[in-house]
Coordinates of C-alpha atoms in Angstrom, one line a residue:
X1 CA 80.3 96.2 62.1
X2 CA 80.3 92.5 61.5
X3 CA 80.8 89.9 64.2
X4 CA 84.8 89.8 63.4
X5 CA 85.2 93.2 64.6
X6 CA 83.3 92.4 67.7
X7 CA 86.0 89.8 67.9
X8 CA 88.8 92.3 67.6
X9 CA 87.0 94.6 70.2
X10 CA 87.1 91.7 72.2
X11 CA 90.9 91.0 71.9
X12 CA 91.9 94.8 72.5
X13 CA 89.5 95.3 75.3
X14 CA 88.6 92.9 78.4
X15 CA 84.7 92.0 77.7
X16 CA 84.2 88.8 76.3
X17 CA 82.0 88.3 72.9
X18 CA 79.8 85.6 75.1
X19 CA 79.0 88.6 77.6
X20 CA 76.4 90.4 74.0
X21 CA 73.0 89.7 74.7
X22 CA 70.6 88.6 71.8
X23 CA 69.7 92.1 72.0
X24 CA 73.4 93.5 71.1
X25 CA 73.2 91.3 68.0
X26 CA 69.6 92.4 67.0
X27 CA 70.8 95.5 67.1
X28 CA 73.9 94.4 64.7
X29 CA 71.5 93.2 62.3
X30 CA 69.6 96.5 62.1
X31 CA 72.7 97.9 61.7
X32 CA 73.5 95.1 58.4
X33 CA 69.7 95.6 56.9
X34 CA 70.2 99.4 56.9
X35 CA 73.4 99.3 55.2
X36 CA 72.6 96.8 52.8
X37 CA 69.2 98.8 51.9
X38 CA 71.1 101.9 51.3
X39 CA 73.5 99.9 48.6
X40 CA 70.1 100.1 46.5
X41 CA 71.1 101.4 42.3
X42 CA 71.0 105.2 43.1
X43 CA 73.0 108.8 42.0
X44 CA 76.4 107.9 43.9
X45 CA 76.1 111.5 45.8
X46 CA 72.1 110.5 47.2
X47 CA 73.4 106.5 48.1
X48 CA 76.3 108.6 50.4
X49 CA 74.4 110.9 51.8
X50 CA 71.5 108.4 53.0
X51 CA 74.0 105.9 53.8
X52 CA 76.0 109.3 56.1
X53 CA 72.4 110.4 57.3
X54 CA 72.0 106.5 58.3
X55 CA 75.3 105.9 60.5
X56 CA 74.9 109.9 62.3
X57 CA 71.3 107.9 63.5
X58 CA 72.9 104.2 64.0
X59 CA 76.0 105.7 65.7
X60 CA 75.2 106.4 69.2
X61 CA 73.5 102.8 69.2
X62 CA 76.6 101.2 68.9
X63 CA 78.4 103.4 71.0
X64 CA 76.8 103.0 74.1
X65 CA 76.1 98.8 73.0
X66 CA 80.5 99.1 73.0
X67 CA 80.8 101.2 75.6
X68 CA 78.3 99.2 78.6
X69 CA 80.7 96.0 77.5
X70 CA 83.8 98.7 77.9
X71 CA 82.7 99.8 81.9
X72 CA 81.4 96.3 82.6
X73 CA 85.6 94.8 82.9
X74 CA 86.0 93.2 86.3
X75 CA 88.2 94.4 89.3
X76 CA 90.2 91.5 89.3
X77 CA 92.4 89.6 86.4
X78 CA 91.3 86.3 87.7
X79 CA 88.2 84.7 89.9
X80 CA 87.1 88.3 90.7
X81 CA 84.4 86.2 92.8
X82 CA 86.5 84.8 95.5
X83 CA 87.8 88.2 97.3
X84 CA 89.9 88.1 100.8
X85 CA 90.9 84.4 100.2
X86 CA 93.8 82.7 98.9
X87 CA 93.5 80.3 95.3
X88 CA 95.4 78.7 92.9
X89 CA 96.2 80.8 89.7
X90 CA 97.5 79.9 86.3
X91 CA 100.1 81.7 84.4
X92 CA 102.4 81.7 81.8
X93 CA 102.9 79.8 79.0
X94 CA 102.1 76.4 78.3
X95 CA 102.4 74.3 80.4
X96 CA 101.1 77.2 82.8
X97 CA 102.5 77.3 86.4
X98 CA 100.5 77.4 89.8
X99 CA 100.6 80.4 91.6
X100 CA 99.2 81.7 95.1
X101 CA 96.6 84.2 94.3
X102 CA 94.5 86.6 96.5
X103 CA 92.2 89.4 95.7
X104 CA 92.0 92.4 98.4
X105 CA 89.2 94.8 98.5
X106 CA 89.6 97.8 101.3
X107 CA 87.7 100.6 102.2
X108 CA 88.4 103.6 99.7
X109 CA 90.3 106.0 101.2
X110 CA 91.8 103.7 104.2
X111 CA 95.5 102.0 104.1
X112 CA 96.4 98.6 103.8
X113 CA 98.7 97.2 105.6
X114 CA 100.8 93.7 106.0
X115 CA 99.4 93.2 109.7
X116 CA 95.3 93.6 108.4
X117 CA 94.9 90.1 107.1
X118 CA 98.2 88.7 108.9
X119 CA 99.3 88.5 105.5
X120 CA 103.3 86.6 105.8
X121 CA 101.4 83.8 108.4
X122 CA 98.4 83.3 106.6
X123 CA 101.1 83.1 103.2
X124 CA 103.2 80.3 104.7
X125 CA 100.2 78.1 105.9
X126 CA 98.9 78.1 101.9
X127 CA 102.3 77.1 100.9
X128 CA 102.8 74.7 103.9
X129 CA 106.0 76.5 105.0
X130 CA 107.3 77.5 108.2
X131 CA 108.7 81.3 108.8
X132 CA 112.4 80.8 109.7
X133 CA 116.1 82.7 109.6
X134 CA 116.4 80.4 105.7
X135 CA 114.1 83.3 103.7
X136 CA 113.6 86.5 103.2
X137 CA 110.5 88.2 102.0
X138 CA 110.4 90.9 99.4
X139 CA 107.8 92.5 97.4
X140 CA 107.6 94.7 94.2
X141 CA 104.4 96.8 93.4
X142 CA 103.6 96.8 90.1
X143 CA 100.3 97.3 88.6
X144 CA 97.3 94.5 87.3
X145 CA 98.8 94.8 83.6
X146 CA 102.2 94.0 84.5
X147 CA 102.5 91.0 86.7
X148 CA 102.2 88.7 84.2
X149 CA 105.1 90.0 82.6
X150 CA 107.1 89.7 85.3
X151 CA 106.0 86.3 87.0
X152 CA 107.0 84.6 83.8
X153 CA 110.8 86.5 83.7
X154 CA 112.3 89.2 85.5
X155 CA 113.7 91.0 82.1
X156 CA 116.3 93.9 83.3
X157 CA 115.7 95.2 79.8
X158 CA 112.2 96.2 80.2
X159 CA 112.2 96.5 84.3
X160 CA 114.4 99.1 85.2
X161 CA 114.3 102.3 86.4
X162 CA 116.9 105.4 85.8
X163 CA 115.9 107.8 88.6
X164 CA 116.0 105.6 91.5
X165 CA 119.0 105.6 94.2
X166 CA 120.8 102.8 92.6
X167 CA 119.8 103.6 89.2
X168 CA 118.7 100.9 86.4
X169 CA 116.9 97.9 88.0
X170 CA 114.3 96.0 89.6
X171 CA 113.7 97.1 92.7
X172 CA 111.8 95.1 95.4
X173 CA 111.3 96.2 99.5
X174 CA 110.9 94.1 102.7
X175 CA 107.2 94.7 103.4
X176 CA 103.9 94.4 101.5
X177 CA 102.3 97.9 102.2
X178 CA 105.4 100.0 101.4
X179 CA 105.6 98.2 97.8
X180 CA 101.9 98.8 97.2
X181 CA 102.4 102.3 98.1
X182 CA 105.0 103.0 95.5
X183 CA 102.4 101.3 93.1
X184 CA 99.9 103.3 93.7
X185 CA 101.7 106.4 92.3
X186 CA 101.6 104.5 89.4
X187 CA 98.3 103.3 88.6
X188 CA 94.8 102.8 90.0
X189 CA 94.6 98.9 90.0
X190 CA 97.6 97.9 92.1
X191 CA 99.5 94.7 92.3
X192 CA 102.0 93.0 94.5
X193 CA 104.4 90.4 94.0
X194 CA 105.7 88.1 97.1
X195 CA 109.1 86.2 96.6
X196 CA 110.3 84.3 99.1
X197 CA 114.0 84.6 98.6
X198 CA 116.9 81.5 100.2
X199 CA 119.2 83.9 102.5
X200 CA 122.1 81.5 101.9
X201 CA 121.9 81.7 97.9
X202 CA 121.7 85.2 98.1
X203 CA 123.7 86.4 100.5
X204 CA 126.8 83.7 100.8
X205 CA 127.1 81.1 98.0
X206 CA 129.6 83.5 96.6
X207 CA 127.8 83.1 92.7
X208 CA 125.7 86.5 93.9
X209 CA 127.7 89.5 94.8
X210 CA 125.7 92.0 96.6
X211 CA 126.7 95.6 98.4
X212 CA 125.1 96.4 101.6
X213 CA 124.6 100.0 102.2
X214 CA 122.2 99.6 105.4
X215 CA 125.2 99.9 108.1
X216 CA 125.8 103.8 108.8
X217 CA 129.6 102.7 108.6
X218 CA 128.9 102.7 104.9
X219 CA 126.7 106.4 104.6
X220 CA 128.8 108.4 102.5
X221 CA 129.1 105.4 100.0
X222 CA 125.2 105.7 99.7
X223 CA 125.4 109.4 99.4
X224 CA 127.8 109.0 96.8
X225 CA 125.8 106.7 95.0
X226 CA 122.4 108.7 95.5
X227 CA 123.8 112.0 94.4
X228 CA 125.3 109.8 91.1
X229 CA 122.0 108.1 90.2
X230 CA 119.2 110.7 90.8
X231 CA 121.8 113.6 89.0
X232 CA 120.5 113.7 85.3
X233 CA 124.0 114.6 84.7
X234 CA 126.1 111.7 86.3
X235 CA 126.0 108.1 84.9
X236 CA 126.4 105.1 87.2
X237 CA 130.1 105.1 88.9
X238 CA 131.7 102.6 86.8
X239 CA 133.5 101.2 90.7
X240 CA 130.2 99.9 91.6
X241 CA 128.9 98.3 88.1
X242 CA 130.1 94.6 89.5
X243 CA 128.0 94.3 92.0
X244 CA 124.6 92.1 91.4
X245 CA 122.6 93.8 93.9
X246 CA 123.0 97.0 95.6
X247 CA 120.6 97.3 98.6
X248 CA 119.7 100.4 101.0
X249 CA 117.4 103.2 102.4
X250 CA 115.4 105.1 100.3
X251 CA 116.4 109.1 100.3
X252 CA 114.6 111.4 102.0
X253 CA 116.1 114.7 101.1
X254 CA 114.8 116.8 98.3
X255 CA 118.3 118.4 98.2
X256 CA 119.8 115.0 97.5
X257 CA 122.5 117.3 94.7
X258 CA 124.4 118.2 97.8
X259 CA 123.7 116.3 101.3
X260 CA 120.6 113.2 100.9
X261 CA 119.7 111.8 104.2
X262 CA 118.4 108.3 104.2
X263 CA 114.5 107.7 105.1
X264 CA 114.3 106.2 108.6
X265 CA 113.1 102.6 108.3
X266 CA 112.8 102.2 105.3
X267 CA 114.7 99.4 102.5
X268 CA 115.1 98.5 98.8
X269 CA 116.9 96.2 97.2
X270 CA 118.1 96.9 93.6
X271 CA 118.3 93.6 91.4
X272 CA 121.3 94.6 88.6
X273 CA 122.5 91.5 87.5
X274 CA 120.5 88.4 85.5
X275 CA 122.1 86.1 87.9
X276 CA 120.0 87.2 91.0
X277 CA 117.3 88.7 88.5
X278 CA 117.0 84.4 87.9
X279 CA 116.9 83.9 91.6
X280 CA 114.2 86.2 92.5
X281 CA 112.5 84.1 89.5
X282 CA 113.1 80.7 91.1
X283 CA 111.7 82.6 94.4
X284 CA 108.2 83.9 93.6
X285 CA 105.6 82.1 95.3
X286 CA 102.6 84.7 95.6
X287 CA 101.0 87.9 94.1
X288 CA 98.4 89.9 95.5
X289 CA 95.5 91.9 93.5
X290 CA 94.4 95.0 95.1
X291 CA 91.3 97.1 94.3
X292 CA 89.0 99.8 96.1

């Protein structure tokens, strides 16, 4: 194992090759006499079987030298130090884009929710905003691998979802905790992303044509939706296809085949069309690290 390998560890992994002690590469030079000292003229069956004897010995060496980098990964994809408090991260490509960043650290085993750190106030004074009817928030949980992904494009391609009430999409909700809690199903190291949405260019430009199914006037138009998108068997009722968002309650009925009842208070909006999948783009302004 040469120091381009520990390179290439680095790359797939998270350590760093400035985070090997002069130790770790002591160690890599036993490892490089050894070898070479074995590559002495011999029999070809005795030079193998040293050099096989050798590595059995050297082996667990190196293990637990990669595996201590390995464990040592911090909880946080950027400024793990600065936990509770709102910076300034990079992302994306060059030239990288500015983003509000915090990193949250609760109690294991205790909830988190958007009231805790008086999350949408204490959002608006970093960006210097004012809460008012113009926006809407929404939030999609995701976890820490993802969001970088998804802050530099929303791609319907890769972000959707078949066995959700409105079927393929990206689906976002109207508060913080509930989007972390649907990440959480997913993975350990949970992440949320805050877009803070124009009401007017979503809702009545006219360029973005959405269908409102929170009204009980429209129920058995969400049943009939529900029952077509969670059915393995039914494909997406081609009346409905036109429409660039579809948003809604989340079921609540196991038996969703026959008669699914909507989830009291609860929301999701479905992005299906690039056009508002763009919007939501133009719209992020925050994403929040969780970890235990």
């Amino acid at each position: 194992m040469d120091v381009m390998n520990l390179y290439t560890m680095k790359k797939t992994y998270c350590f760093s090759i400035t985070e090997f002690s002069g130790n770790d590469f002591l160690q890599e030079e036993e490892l490089c006499r050894s070898m070479q000292h074995l590559k002495a003229q011999k029999p070809t069956q005795v030079a193998s079987y040293e050099q096989c004897s050798s590595l059995k010995f050297l082996f667990p060496l190196v293990l637990r030298c990669i595996t201590d980098k390995f464990f040592s990964c911090g909880r946080f994809p950027q400024k793990e130090d600065i936990v509770n408090s709102w910076f300034d991260g990079e992302y994306g490509e060059e030239p990288s884009r500015m983003m509000k960043t915090i990193n949250v650290v609760k109690e294991a085993g205790t909830p988190w929710h958007d009231e805790d750190v008086s999350f949408k106030s204490s959002l608006l004074n970093q960006l210097q905003l004012s809460d008012d009817d113009q926006f809407e928030f929404f939030y999609h949980g995701t976890s820490h691998s993802s969001v970088e992904n998804i802050m530099t494009e929303i791609d319907l391609k890769i972000n959707t979802t078949d066995s959700l009430e409105f079927g393929k999409g990206f689906y976002v909700t109207n508060t913080l905790s509930e989007a972390n809690g649907w990440a959480q199903t997913k993975s350990s190291n949970t992440a949320v992303l805050v877009f803070r949405v124009c009401r007017e260019q979503l809702r009545r430009d006219g360029n973005i044509d959405g269908l409102d199914l929170m009204n009980n006037d429209n129920r058995e138009v969400w049943q009939f939706l529900v029952k077509n998108c969670l059915s393995s068997d039914s494909d997406f009722p081609s009346t409905l296809k036109q429409y660039d968002f579809i948003e809604g309650p989340v079921v609540n009925s196991a038996d969703f085949e026959t008669n699914p009842i909507p989830k009291n208070d609860s929301y999701q909006l479905c992005i299906r069309q690039q056009k508002c999948a763009s919007l939501f783009d133009r719209s992020l302004c925050a994403v929040v690290y969780f970890s235990s």
